[in-house]
Amino acid sequence: SNTKLSSWAKSILNKADFNYVLTPELMNKLSDKDEISEILAIIKMKPLTAKKYSKNPIFVLIDRPSKKGNLGTIIRSCDALNVEHIFFSGHSVDIYDHTVITASMGSFFKLPISFIASNNDFICLVENLKSKYNDLKVVASSLQTDNRLQDFDFTKPVLLLVGNETEGLCKFYNENADDFVKISMRPGIDSLNIACATTACLYEINRQRNL
């Protein structure tokens, strides 16, 4: 190929067992962004092994995420704000879609992400977490509550439930949450983008733990 590569790209290629040359047209299509990527990688999926958590972990469950960019942004925020495991459930976008991975800015590869396939799986997850952390709370974000986010005690282990962009949390998750919180907003604004809302919740959790 006549494409001129940066020294960074050349250093990566030198470490690979095999290198393939793609046409500029194909590279442009696969990159799917304004600036064409220099290189692409074919990698194996890392097996999900048993995870050891801290003594005071933060977990997040995303119910039926439907926007690829939002999911990637949530993963990025989870990584930045000390979430130790992400769970997702229901009819969801493909978490391996390149838009999700790109929006996560690399955080996708740093956090364990697991699918919750059924209501029974959710119950088993909660029971397992509570058996390890007696004071863990399952907290759902909701518009139908008067409990303000900043008034809830997030200094103990927590599983934060985040709902679908349009429909919110499913009925089953609402029925099995220990508590509900809402983000305070000025009158006339009744919701936030799901990625923004999740980030706000995680920031408050971390703020309380760093007082």
PDB file of C-alpha atoms in Angstrom:
ATOM      1  CA  SER A   1       0.000   0.000   0.000  1.00  0.00           C
ATOM      2  CA  ASN A   2       1.097   3.610  -0.629  1.00  0.00           C
ATOM      3  CA  THR A   3      -0.520   4.812   2.577  1.00  0.00           C
ATOM      4  CA  LYS A   4       1.924   6.567   4.869  1.00  0.00           C
ATOM      5  CA  LEU A   5       1.616   5.327   8.447  1.00  0.00           C
ATOM      6  CA  SER A   6       2.595   7.138  11.618  1.00  0.00           C
ATOM      7  CA  SER A   7       5.446   5.843  13.746  1.00  0.00           C
ATOM      8  CA  TRP A   8       2.824   4.709  16.281  1.00  0.00           C
ATOM      9  CA  ALA A   9       0.996   2.584  13.704  1.00  0.00           C
ATOM     10  CA  LYS A  10       4.285   1.112  12.456  1.00  0.00           C
ATOM     11  CA  SER A  11       5.260   0.140  16.000  1.00  0.00           C
ATOM     12  CA  ILE A  12       1.953  -1.709  16.436  1.00  0.00           C
ATOM     13  CA  LEU A  13       2.332  -3.537  13.132  1.00  0.00           C
ATOM     14  CA  ASN A  14       5.793  -4.701  14.150  1.00  0.00           C
ATOM     15  CA  LYS A  15       4.275  -6.515  17.129  1.00  0.00           C
ATOM     16  CA  ALA A  16       1.593  -8.376  15.136  1.00  0.00           C
ATOM     17  CA  ASP A  17       2.017 -11.939  13.927  1.00  0.00           C
ATOM     18  CA  PHE A  18       0.252 -11.180  10.650  1.00  0.00           C
ATOM     19  CA  ASN A  19      -0.420  -7.967   8.747  1.00  0.00           C
ATOM     20  CA  TYR A  20      -3.022  -7.492   6.032  1.00  0.00           C
ATOM     21  CA  VAL A  21      -3.213  -4.601   3.590  1.00  0.00           C
ATOM     22  CA  LEU A  22      -6.699  -3.228   2.893  1.00  0.00           C
ATOM     23  CA  THR A  23      -7.749  -0.932   0.076  1.00  0.00           C
ATOM     24  CA  PRO A  24      -8.446   2.684   1.094  1.00  0.00           C
ATOM     25  CA  GLU A  25     -12.118   2.204   0.120  1.00  0.00           C
ATOM     26  CA  LEU A  26     -12.543  -0.798   2.416  1.00  0.00           C
ATOM     27  CA  MET A  27     -10.611   0.865   5.235  1.00  0.00           C
ATOM     28  CA  ASN A  28     -12.868   3.901   4.959  1.00  0.00           C
ATOM     29  CA  LYS A  29     -15.993   1.742   5.165  1.00  0.00           C
ATOM     30  CA  LEU A  30     -14.722  -0.230   8.150  1.00  0.00           C
ATOM     31  CA  SER A  31     -13.544   2.884   9.989  1.00  0.00           C
ATOM     32  CA  ASP A  32     -16.954   4.557   9.632  1.00  0.00           C
ATOM     33  CA  LYS A  33     -15.712   7.938  10.870  1.00  0.00           C
ATOM     34  CA  ASP A  34     -14.513  11.247   9.483  1.00  0.00           C
ATOM     35  CA  GLU A  35     -10.829  10.469   9.890  1.00  0.00           C
ATOM     36  CA  ILE A  36      -9.958   7.045   8.509  1.00  0.00           C
ATOM     37  CA  SER A  37      -8.232   4.744  10.984  1.00  0.00           C
ATOM     38  CA  GLU A  38      -4.627   3.856  10.258  1.00  0.00           C
ATOM     39  CA  ILE A  39      -4.894   0.265  11.408  1.00  0.00           C
ATOM     40  CA  LEU A  40      -7.540  -2.232  12.506  1.00  0.00           C
ATOM     41  CA  ALA A  41      -7.023  -5.204  14.795  1.00  0.00           C
ATOM     42  CA  ILE A  42      -8.446  -8.711  14.798  1.00  0.00           C
ATOM     43  CA  ILE A  43      -8.530  -9.848  18.398  1.00  0.00           C
ATOM     44  CA  LYS A  44      -9.820 -12.746  20.461  1.00  0.00           C
ATOM     45  CA  MET A  45     -12.516 -12.210  23.068  1.00  0.00           C
ATOM     46  CA  LYS A  46     -11.162 -12.324  26.602  1.00  0.00           C
ATOM     47  CA  PRO A  47     -12.971 -14.995  28.661  1.00  0.00           C
ATOM     48  CA  LEU A  48     -14.970 -13.614  31.585  1.00  0.00           C
ATOM     49  CA  THR A  49     -13.375 -15.009  34.716  1.00  0.00           C
ATOM     50  CA  ALA A  50     -14.542 -14.749  38.296  1.00  0.00           C
ATOM     51  CA  LYS A  51     -14.196 -11.128  39.363  1.00  0.00           C
ATOM     52  CA  LYS A  52     -12.858 -10.036  42.726  1.00  0.00           C
ATOM     53  CA  TYR A  53     -14.523  -6.854  43.900  1.00  0.00           C
ATOM     54  CA  SER A  54     -13.503  -4.278  46.441  1.00  0.00           C
ATOM     55  CA  LYS A  55     -15.024  -4.054  49.915  1.00  0.00           C
ATOM     56  CA  ASN A  56     -17.412  -1.289  48.831  1.00  0.00           C
ATOM     57  CA  PRO A  57     -18.239  -1.841  45.153  1.00  0.00           C
ATOM     58  CA  ILE A  58     -20.455   0.014  42.710  1.00  0.00           C
ATOM     59  CA  PHE A  59     -22.387  -2.027  40.145  1.00  0.00           C
ATOM     60  CA  VAL A  60     -24.583  -0.811  37.286  1.00  0.00           C
ATOM     61  CA  LEU A  61     -27.359  -2.626  35.454  1.00  0.00           C
ATOM     62  CA  ILE A  62     -28.704  -1.113  32.224  1.00  0.00           C
ATOM     63  CA  ASP A  63     -32.155  -2.317  31.223  1.00  0.00           C
ATOM     64  CA  ARG A  64     -32.739  -2.697  27.465  1.00  0.00           C
ATOM     65  CA  PRO A  65     -30.255  -0.081  26.198  1.00  0.00           C
ATOM     66  CA  SER A  66     -31.405   0.926  22.718  1.00  0.00           C
ATOM     67  CA  LYS A  67     -28.914   3.611  21.637  1.00  0.00           C
ATOM     68  CA  LYS A  68     -25.403   2.489  20.738  1.00  0.00           C
ATOM     69  CA  GLY A  69     -23.738   5.813  21.472  1.00  0.00           C
ATOM     70  CA  ASN A  70     -25.478   6.086  24.840  1.00  0.00           C
ATOM     71  CA  LEU A  71     -24.363   2.618  25.885  1.00  0.00           C
ATOM     72  CA  GLY A  72     -20.764   3.329  24.921  1.00  0.00           C
ATOM     73  CA  THR A  73     -20.839   6.616  26.829  1.00  0.00           C
ATOM     74  CA  ILE A  74     -22.279   4.880  29.900  1.00  0.00           C
ATOM     75  CA  ILE A  75     -19.476   2.314  29.777  1.00  0.00           C
ATOM     76  CA  ARG A  76     -16.956   5.170  29.598  1.00  0.00           C
ATOM     77  CA  SER A  77     -18.538   6.900  32.612  1.00  0.00           C
ATOM     78  CA  CYS A  78     -18.639   3.628  34.552  1.00  0.00           C
ATOM     79  CA  ASP A  79     -14.930   3.189  33.984  1.00  0.00           C
ATOM     80  CA  ALA A  80     -14.163   6.763  35.033  1.00  0.00           C
ATOM     81  CA  LEU A  81     -16.380   6.645  38.118  1.00  0.00           C
ATOM     82  CA  ASN A  82     -15.257   3.384  39.724  1.00  0.00           C
ATOM     83  CA  VAL A  83     -17.953   0.928  38.635  1.00  0.00           C
ATOM     84  CA  GLU A  84     -16.611  -2.594  39.044  1.00  0.00           C
ATOM     85  CA  HIS A  85     -19.063  -4.564  36.891  1.00  0.00           C
ATOM     86  CA  ILE A  86     -21.677  -3.597  34.287  1.00  0.00           C
ATOM     87  CA  PHE A  87     -24.746  -5.723  33.649  1.00  0.00           C
ATOM     88  CA  PHE A  88     -27.309  -5.292  30.882  1.00  0.00           C
ATOM     89  CA  SER A  89     -30.573  -7.022  30.158  1.00  0.00           C
ATOM     90  CA  GLY A  90     -33.521  -7.435  27.818  1.00  0.00           C
ATOM     91  CA  HIS A  91     -33.742  -6.612  24.136  1.00  0.00           C
ATOM     92  CA  SER A  92     -30.543  -4.635  23.812  1.00  0.00           C
ATOM     93  CA  VAL A  93     -28.296  -3.202  21.152  1.00  0.00           C
ATOM     94  CA  ASP A  94     -25.271  -5.339  20.319  1.00  0.00           C
ATOM     95  CA  ILE A  95     -22.646  -4.429  22.911  1.00  0.00           C
ATOM     96  CA  TYR A  96     -19.948  -5.450  20.429  1.00  0.00           C
ATOM     97  CA  ASP A  97     -21.177  -3.022  17.790  1.00  0.00           C
ATOM     98  CA  HIS A  98     -18.324  -0.751  16.706  1.00  0.00           C
ATOM     99  CA  THR A  99     -20.349   2.353  17.612  1.00  0.00           C
ATOM    100  CA  VAL A 100     -20.634   1.156  21.219  1.00  0.00           C
ATOM    101  CA  ILE A 101     -16.940   0.347  21.424  1.00  0.00           C
ATOM    102  CA  THR A 102     -15.894   3.632  19.790  1.00  0.00           C
ATOM    103  CA  ALA A 103     -18.114   5.688  22.119  1.00  0.00           C
ATOM    104  CA  SER A 104     -16.596   3.921  25.134  1.00  0.00           C
ATOM    105  CA  MET A 105     -13.164   5.298  24.172  1.00  0.00           C
ATOM    106  CA  GLY A 106     -11.418   2.067  25.161  1.00  0.00           C
ATOM    107  CA  SER A 107     -13.280   1.560  28.442  1.00  0.00           C
ATOM    108  CA  PHE A 108     -15.154  -1.353  26.860  1.00  0.00           C
ATOM    109  CA  PHE A 109     -11.998  -3.448  27.190  1.00  0.00           C
ATOM    110  CA  LYS A 110     -11.353  -2.526  30.821  1.00  0.00           C
ATOM    111  CA  LEU A 111     -14.625  -3.477  32.513  1.00  0.00           C
ATOM    112  CA  PRO A 112     -16.443  -6.806  32.857  1.00  0.00           C
ATOM    113  CA  ILE A 113     -19.826  -6.613  31.094  1.00  0.00           C
ATOM    114  CA  SER A 114     -22.381  -9.386  31.593  1.00  0.00           C
ATOM    115  CA  PHE A 115     -25.805 -10.130  30.128  1.00  0.00           C
ATOM    116  CA  ILE A 116     -28.723 -10.822  32.482  1.00  0.00           C
ATOM    117  CA  ALA A 117     -30.899 -13.146  30.418  1.00  0.00           C
ATOM    118  CA  SER A 118     -34.010 -13.418  32.586  1.00  0.00           C
ATOM    119  CA  ASN A 119     -35.817 -12.178  35.679  1.00  0.00           C
ATOM    120  CA  ASN A 120     -34.553 -15.244  37.513  1.00  0.00           C
ATOM    121  CA  ASP A 121     -30.990 -14.341  36.560  1.00  0.00           C
ATOM    122  CA  PHE A 122     -31.551 -10.904  38.067  1.00  0.00           C
ATOM    123  CA  ILE A 123     -32.839 -12.384  41.325  1.00  0.00           C
ATOM    124  CA  CYS A 124     -29.836 -14.729  41.448  1.00  0.00           C
ATOM    125  CA  LEU A 125     -27.494 -11.807  40.800  1.00  0.00           C
ATOM    126  CA  VAL A 126     -28.985  -9.746  43.619  1.00  0.00           C
ATOM    127  CA  GLU A 127     -28.995 -12.690  46.028  1.00  0.00           C
ATOM    128  CA  ASN A 128     -25.368 -13.442  45.196  1.00  0.00           C
ATOM    129  CA  LEU A 129     -24.275  -9.839  45.691  1.00  0.00           C
ATOM    130  CA  LYS A 130     -26.216  -9.458  48.928  1.00  0.00           C
ATOM    131  CA  SER A 131     -24.735 -12.692  50.263  1.00  0.00           C
ATOM    132  CA  LYS A 132     -21.310 -11.054  49.896  1.00  0.00           C
ATOM    133  CA  TYR A 133     -22.372  -7.541  50.894  1.00  0.00           C
ATOM    134  CA  ASN A 134     -25.075  -7.552  53.552  1.00  0.00           C
ATOM    135  CA  ASP A 135     -25.603  -3.807  53.301  1.00  0.00           C
ATOM    136  CA  LEU A 136     -25.840  -3.668  49.493  1.00  0.00           C
ATOM    137  CA  LYS A 137     -28.811  -1.696  48.165  1.00  0.00           C
ATOM    138  CA  VAL A 138     -30.498  -2.084  44.781  1.00  0.00           C
ATOM    139  CA  VAL A 139     -31.271   1.513  43.809  1.00  0.00           C
ATOM    140  CA  ALA A 140     -33.337   2.453  40.762  1.00  0.00           C
ATOM    141  CA  SER A 141     -33.308   5.796  38.995  1.00  0.00           C
ATOM    142  CA  SER A 142     -36.889   6.998  38.605  1.00  0.00           C
ATOM    143  CA  LEU A 143     -39.013  10.023  37.852  1.00  0.00           C
ATOM    144  CA  GLN A 144     -41.844   8.682  40.015  1.00  0.00           C
ATOM    145  CA  THR A 145     -40.273   9.373  43.398  1.00  0.00           C
ATOM    146  CA  ASP A 146     -39.685  12.316  45.711  1.00  0.00           C
ATOM    147  CA  ASN A 147     -36.349  10.926  46.933  1.00  0.00           C
ATOM    148  CA  ARG A 148     -33.572  13.202  45.718  1.00  0.00           C
ATOM    149  CA  LEU A 149     -30.358  11.625  44.482  1.00  0.00           C
ATOM    150  CA  GLN A 150     -28.195  13.747  46.794  1.00  0.00           C
ATOM    151  CA  ASP A 151     -30.210  12.772  49.877  1.00  0.00           C
ATOM    152  CA  PHE A 152     -29.638   9.032  49.513  1.00  0.00           C
ATOM    153  CA  ASP A 153     -26.737   7.386  51.348  1.00  0.00           C
ATOM    154  CA  PHE A 154     -24.487   5.930  48.655  1.00  0.00           C
ATOM    155  CA  THR A 155     -21.522   5.256  50.919  1.00  0.00           C
ATOM    156  CA  LYS A 156     -22.312   1.533  51.031  1.00  0.00           C
ATOM    157  CA  PRO A 157     -22.264  -1.103  48.243  1.00  0.00           C
ATOM    158  CA  VAL A 158     -24.831  -0.368  45.543  1.00  0.00           C
ATOM    159  CA  LEU A 159     -26.342  -1.848  42.412  1.00  0.00           C
ATOM    160  CA  LEU A 160     -27.664   1.072  40.359  1.00  0.00           C
ATOM    161  CA  LEU A 161     -30.507   0.235  37.958  1.00  0.00           C
ATOM    162  CA  VAL A 162     -30.806   2.389  34.844  1.00  0.00           C
ATOM    163  CA  GLY A 163     -33.814   2.150  32.548  1.00  0.00           C
ATOM    164  CA  ASN A 164     -34.413   2.183  28.812  1.00  0.00           C
ATOM    165  CA  GLU A 165     -34.184   5.562  27.042  1.00  0.00           C
ATOM    166  CA  THR A 166     -37.909   5.647  26.227  1.00  0.00           C
ATOM    167  CA  GLU A 167     -39.677   3.348  28.665  1.00  0.00           C
ATOM    168  CA  GLY A 168     -37.497   3.495  31.754  1.00  0.00           C
ATOM    169  CA  LEU A 169     -37.046   0.435  33.933  1.00  0.00           C
ATOM    170  CA  CYS A 170     -39.231  -2.607  33.363  1.00  0.00           C
ATOM    171  CA  LYS A 171     -41.924  -3.372  35.945  1.00  0.00           C
ATOM    172  CA  PHE A 172     -40.030  -6.338  37.388  1.00  0.00           C
ATOM    173  CA  TYR A 173     -36.943  -4.297  38.226  1.00  0.00           C
ATOM    174  CA  ASN A 174     -39.054  -1.574  39.787  1.00  0.00           C
ATOM    175  CA  GLU A 175     -40.783  -4.175  41.940  1.00  0.00           C
ATOM    176  CA  ASN A 176     -37.462  -5.590  43.122  1.00  0.00           C
ATOM    177  CA  ALA A 177     -35.560  -2.386  43.826  1.00  0.00           C
ATOM    178  CA  ASP A 178     -34.848  -1.483  47.441  1.00  0.00           C
ATOM    179  CA  ASP A 179     -35.005   2.270  46.889  1.00  0.00           C
ATOM    180  CA  PHE A 180     -35.645   4.884  44.204  1.00  0.00           C
ATOM    181  CA  VAL A 181     -33.902   8.185  43.510  1.00  0.00           C
ATOM    182  CA  LYS A 182     -34.375  11.040  41.059  1.00  0.00           C
ATOM    183  CA  ILE A 183     -32.090  13.738  39.736  1.00  0.00           C
ATOM    184  CA  SER A 184     -33.215  17.212  40.745  1.00  0.00           C
ATOM    185  CA  MET A 185     -33.937  19.395  37.702  1.00  0.00           C
ATOM    186  CA  ARG A 186     -35.533  22.756  37.160  1.00  0.00           C
ATOM    187  CA  PRO A 187     -39.299  22.874  36.519  1.00  0.00           C
ATOM    188  CA  GLY A 188     -40.272  22.077  32.957  1.00  0.00           C
ATOM    189  CA  ILE A 189     -37.483  19.525  32.435  1.00  0.00           C
ATOM    190  CA  ASP A 190     -38.662  16.006  33.192  1.00  0.00           C
ATOM    191  CA  SER A 191     -35.801  13.833  31.950  1.00  0.00           C
ATOM    192  CA  LEU A 192     -32.168  13.641  30.867  1.00  0.00           C
ATOM    193  CA  ASN A 193     -30.370  11.645  28.215  1.00  0.00           C
ATOM    194  CA  ILE A 194     -29.754   8.215  29.761  1.00  0.00           C
ATOM    195  CA  ALA A 195     -25.976   8.536  29.494  1.00  0.00           C
ATOM    196  CA  CYS A 196     -26.083  11.969  31.153  1.00  0.00           C
ATOM    197  CA  ALA A 197     -28.398  10.699  33.900  1.00  0.00           C
ATOM    198  CA  THR A 198     -26.227   7.673  34.629  1.00  0.00           C
ATOM    199  CA  THR A 199     -23.117   9.836  34.772  1.00  0.00           C
ATOM    200  CA  ALA A 200     -24.826  12.250  37.179  1.00  0.00           C
ATOM    201  CA  CYS A 201     -25.829   9.381  39.468  1.00  0.00           C
ATOM    202  CA  LEU A 202     -22.352   7.862  39.449  1.00  0.00           C
ATOM    203  CA  TYR A 203     -20.747  11.239  40.101  1.00  0.00           C
ATOM    204  CA  GLU A 204     -22.943  11.710  43.182  1.00  0.00           C
ATOM    205  CA  ILE A 205     -22.087   8.217  44.433  1.00  0.00           C
ATOM    206  CA  ASN A 206     -18.379   8.988  44.135  1.00  0.00           C
ATOM    207  CA  ARG A 207     -18.772  12.492  45.604  1.00  0.00           C
ATOM    208  CA  GLN A 208     -20.307  11.062  48.773  1.00  0.00           C
ATOM    209  CA  ARG A 209     -17.576   8.462  49.096  1.00  0.00           C
ATOM    210  CA  ASN A 210     -14.855  11.092  48.790  1.00  0.00           C
ATOM    211  CA  LEU A 211     -16.159  13.545  51.402  1.00  0.00           C
TER     212      LEU A 211
END
